[in-house]
């Protein structure tokens, strides 16, 4: 059974755990990202939103800390705790934003490769690289990563033949049939007399 079909952790519960129990939220986030490998676009966008929420919380701590007047030993401990929270929330927020952008970019790249492979019968890596356009080594690396993640089931790279080998069902061209919108009448052939 594919890991993609398993029930995944919801983004709401991850955000809730980030706010209540930060380490548990990090664990849940890593678990979601590693089990939903074919869902990079949605996970990347959600990760960016989570990053902006965490960054905003860090900014609230900055504004709160700048408005307070700290004096004495207890206040010094409060300042250290406040600085820790600012670094924690702003740092993790920025990390989530940048990782989310990386996932969205990766999803676009994978979608483009998928479109190129699915549109052509010839799966030569050189042709795929030329259509993308990237060099041969980059195309090999990207296609191997896609195969490892689960794109193109039962396929593999044949580096000696310089091609992506796919099962028969992927190699058949898709036949599209078009029907005219106006009905056509068929005239029967007139009966010819039988010459005797």
Tab-separated table of C-alpha atoms in Angstrom:
chain	number	residue	atom	x	y	z
A	1	UNK	CA	0.000	0.000	0.000
A	2	UNK	CA	1.310	3.416	-0.920
A	3	UNK	CA	2.118	5.889	1.844
A	4	UNK	CA	0.246	8.487	-0.186
A	5	UNK	CA	-3.083	6.764	0.487
A	6	UNK	CA	-2.684	6.639	4.261
A	7	UNK	CA	-4.644	9.011	6.483
A	8	UNK	CA	-2.458	12.031	7.081
A	9	UNK	CA	-2.166	14.497	9.924
A	10	UNK	CA	-4.322	17.595	9.447
A	11	UNK	CA	-2.742	21.037	9.267
A	12	UNK	CA	-5.059	22.295	12.017
A	13	UNK	CA	-3.723	19.773	14.528
A	14	UNK	CA	-0.131	20.585	13.523
A	15	UNK	CA	-0.688	24.314	14.082
A	16	UNK	CA	-2.403	23.610	17.408
A	17	UNK	CA	0.527	21.479	18.558
A	18	UNK	CA	2.983	24.158	17.402
A	19	UNK	CA	1.249	26.627	19.709
A	20	UNK	CA	0.701	24.282	22.682
A	21	UNK	CA	3.607	21.800	22.557
A	22	UNK	CA	6.246	23.074	20.167
A	23	UNK	CA	8.389	19.873	19.955
A	24	UNK	CA	5.297	17.735	19.241
A	25	UNK	CA	4.310	20.186	16.505
A	26	UNK	CA	7.742	19.831	14.905
A	27	UNK	CA	7.477	16.024	15.024
A	28	UNK	CA	3.993	16.095	13.456
A	29	UNK	CA	5.189	18.474	10.739
A	30	UNK	CA	8.134	16.249	9.826
A	31	UNK	CA	5.839	13.201	9.820
A	32	UNK	CA	3.379	14.887	7.454
A	33	UNK	CA	6.090	16.044	5.057
A	34	UNK	CA	7.760	12.637	4.869
A	35	UNK	CA	4.569	10.603	4.371
A	36	UNK	CA	2.922	12.831	1.741
A	37	UNK	CA	5.637	12.934	-0.878
A	38	UNK	CA	3.276	13.285	-3.845
A	39	UNK	CA	1.544	16.298	-2.314
A	40	UNK	CA	4.382	18.829	-2.439
A	41	UNK	CA	2.321	21.742	-3.794
A	42	UNK	CA	-0.386	21.709	-1.096
A	43	UNK	CA	2.065	20.933	1.702
A	44	UNK	CA	4.377	23.707	0.535
A	45	UNK	CA	1.589	26.293	0.528
A	46	UNK	CA	0.367	25.170	3.946
A	47	UNK	CA	3.911	25.218	5.277
A	48	UNK	CA	4.311	28.800	4.076
A	49	UNK	CA	1.073	29.811	5.840
A	50	UNK	CA	2.261	28.139	9.038
A	51	UNK	CA	5.580	29.966	8.685
A	52	UNK	CA	3.837	33.317	8.416
A	53	UNK	CA	1.749	32.517	11.519
A	54	UNK	CA	4.863	31.602	13.525
A	55	UNK	CA	6.747	34.645	12.240
A	56	UNK	CA	3.803	36.884	13.231
A	57	UNK	CA	3.799	35.430	16.743
A	58	UNK	CA	7.531	36.180	16.958
A	59	UNK	CA	6.874	39.771	15.861
A	60	UNK	CA	4.193	40.109	18.539
A	61	UNK	CA	6.819	39.072	21.109
A	62	UNK	CA	9.192	41.706	19.686
A	63	UNK	CA	6.607	44.481	20.033
A	64	UNK	CA	5.569	43.261	23.475
A	65	UNK	CA	9.177	43.149	24.658
A	66	UNK	CA	9.979	46.617	23.341
A	67	UNK	CA	7.051	48.158	25.213
A	68	UNK	CA	7.991	46.687	28.621
A	69	UNK	CA	10.430	48.321	31.036
A	70	UNK	CA	12.723	45.638	32.447
A	71	UNK	CA	14.738	46.186	35.614
A	72	UNK	CA	16.303	43.884	38.205
A	73	UNK	CA	17.204	40.190	38.163
A	74	UNK	CA	13.701	38.795	37.575
A	75	UNK	CA	13.170	41.126	34.675
A	76	UNK	CA	16.507	40.053	33.209
A	77	UNK	CA	15.321	36.431	33.201
A	78	UNK	CA	12.119	37.564	31.510
A	79	UNK	CA	14.151	39.350	28.819
A	80	UNK	CA	16.197	36.200	28.197
A	81	UNK	CA	13.002	34.132	27.901
A	82	UNK	CA	11.500	36.732	25.565
A	83	UNK	CA	14.596	36.734	23.345
A	84	UNK	CA	14.479	32.918	23.243
A	85	UNK	CA	10.807	32.976	22.166
A	86	UNK	CA	11.487	35.626	19.529
A	87	UNK	CA	14.346	33.590	18.057
A	88	UNK	CA	12.321	30.373	18.290
A	89	UNK	CA	9.164	31.650	16.588
A	90	UNK	CA	10.808	33.937	14.030
A	91	UNK	CA	13.478	31.363	13.181
A	92	UNK	CA	11.040	28.481	12.804
A	93	UNK	CA	8.638	30.739	10.878
A	94	UNK	CA	11.312	31.768	8.383
A	95	UNK	CA	12.440	28.156	8.036
A	96	UNK	CA	8.862	27.049	7.284
A	97	UNK	CA	8.417	29.855	4.722
A	98	UNK	CA	11.612	28.976	2.854
A	99	UNK	CA	10.997	25.208	2.993
A	100	UNK	CA	7.421	25.780	1.789
A	101	UNK	CA	8.691	27.783	-1.179
A	102	UNK	CA	11.143	24.987	-1.941
A	103	UNK	CA	8.320	22.396	-1.901
A	104	UNK	CA	6.115	24.499	-4.198
A	105	UNK	CA	9.015	24.959	-6.621
A	106	UNK	CA	9.725	21.221	-6.524
A	107	UNK	CA	6.045	20.469	-7.221
A	108	UNK	CA	6.099	22.740	-10.283
A	109	UNK	CA	9.236	21.019	-11.537
A	110	UNK	CA	7.741	17.540	-11.026
A	111	UNK	CA	4.474	18.542	-12.696
A	112	UNK	CA	6.398	19.796	-15.718
A	113	UNK	CA	8.421	16.591	-15.994
A	114	UNK	CA	5.209	14.552	-15.645
A	115	UNK	CA	3.547	16.515	-18.426
A	116	UNK	CA	6.546	15.997	-20.718
A	117	UNK	CA	6.741	12.257	-20.020
A	118	UNK	CA	2.987	11.690	-20.310
A	119	UNK	CA	2.710	13.658	-23.559
A	120	UNK	CA	5.385	11.684	-25.419
A	121	UNK	CA	5.795	8.066	-26.429
A	122	UNK	CA	9.567	8.493	-26.752
A	123	UNK	CA	10.987	8.587	-23.216
A	124	UNK	CA	14.573	9.349	-24.162
A	125	UNK	CA	16.217	11.268	-21.321
A	126	UNK	CA	17.927	13.498	-23.885
A	127	UNK	CA	14.544	14.465	-25.372
A	128	UNK	CA	13.000	15.004	-21.932
A	129	UNK	CA	15.976	17.196	-20.949
A	130	UNK	CA	15.690	19.168	-24.210
A	131	UNK	CA	11.976	19.805	-23.694
A	132	UNK	CA	12.355	20.943	-20.071
A	133	UNK	CA	15.152	22.452	-20.896
A	134	UNK	CA	17.927	21.205	-18.619
A	135	UNK	CA	21.145	19.291	-19.177
A	136	UNK	CA	21.216	15.481	-19.275
A	137	UNK	CA	22.688	15.043	-15.764
A	138	UNK	CA	20.070	17.306	-14.166
A	139	UNK	CA	17.262	15.447	-15.941
A	140	UNK	CA	18.656	12.103	-14.720
A	141	UNK	CA	18.893	13.374	-11.145
A	142	UNK	CA	15.378	14.870	-11.204
A	143	UNK	CA	13.781	11.815	-12.826
A	144	UNK	CA	15.501	9.476	-10.355
A	145	UNK	CA	14.212	11.587	-7.468
A	146	UNK	CA	10.704	11.405	-8.948
A	147	UNK	CA	10.980	7.620	-9.303
A	148	UNK	CA	12.166	7.328	-5.681
A	149	UNK	CA	9.203	9.384	-4.488
A	150	UNK	CA	6.650	7.330	-6.417
A	151	UNK	CA	6.070	9.063	-9.738
A	152	UNK	CA	5.798	6.796	-12.802
A	153	UNK	CA	5.021	3.491	-11.024
A	154	UNK	CA	6.966	0.409	-12.155
A	155	UNK	CA	9.371	2.559	-14.207
A	156	UNK	CA	13.145	2.897	-14.049
A	157	UNK	CA	16.019	4.795	-15.659
A	158	UNK	CA	18.105	2.876	-18.156
A	159	UNK	CA	21.285	4.943	-18.192
A	160	UNK	CA	22.985	2.737	-20.786
A	161	UNK	CA	20.046	3.270	-23.168
A	162	UNK	CA	19.629	6.868	-21.950
A	163	UNK	CA	15.880	6.471	-21.466
A	164	UNK	CA	13.094	6.274	-18.922
A	165	UNK	CA	11.651	2.771	-19.227
A	166	UNK	CA	7.959	2.665	-18.412
A	167	UNK	CA	5.382	-0.153	-18.438
A	168	UNK	CA	3.389	-0.852	-21.606
A	169	UNK	CA	0.360	1.098	-20.409
A	170	UNK	CA	2.443	4.302	-20.341
A	171	UNK	CA	3.834	3.697	-23.835
A	172	UNK	CA	0.528	3.499	-25.686
A	173	UNK	CA	-0.584	6.743	-27.315
A	174	UNK	CA	-3.895	8.076	-26.127
A	175	UNK	CA	-6.544	7.960	-28.833
A	176	UNK	CA	-9.064	10.741	-28.650
A	177	UNK	CA	-12.241	10.382	-30.658
A	178	UNK	CA	-14.183	13.424	-31.716
A	179	UNK	CA	-17.831	13.322	-32.661
A	180	UNK	CA	-19.550	15.908	-34.757
A	181	UNK	CA	-22.325	17.751	-33.044
A	182	UNK	CA	-24.704	17.517	-35.991
A	183	UNK	CA	-26.159	14.114	-36.779
A	184	UNK	CA	-25.419	12.784	-40.215
A	185	UNK	CA	-27.931	10.876	-42.232
A	186	UNK	CA	-26.783	7.880	-44.141
A	187	UNK	CA	-28.456	7.294	-47.481
A	188	UNK	CA	-29.019	3.629	-48.267
A	189	UNK	CA	-27.601	2.378	-51.511
A	190	UNK	CA	-30.310	2.050	-54.099
A	191	UNK	CA	-31.147	-1.478	-55.060
A	192	UNK	CA	-29.661	-2.306	-58.412
A	193	UNK	CA	-31.568	-4.644	-60.672
A	194	UNK	CA	-29.840	-7.931	-61.126
A	195	UNK	CA	-28.788	-8.306	-64.760
A	196	UNK	CA	-29.757	-11.724	-65.969
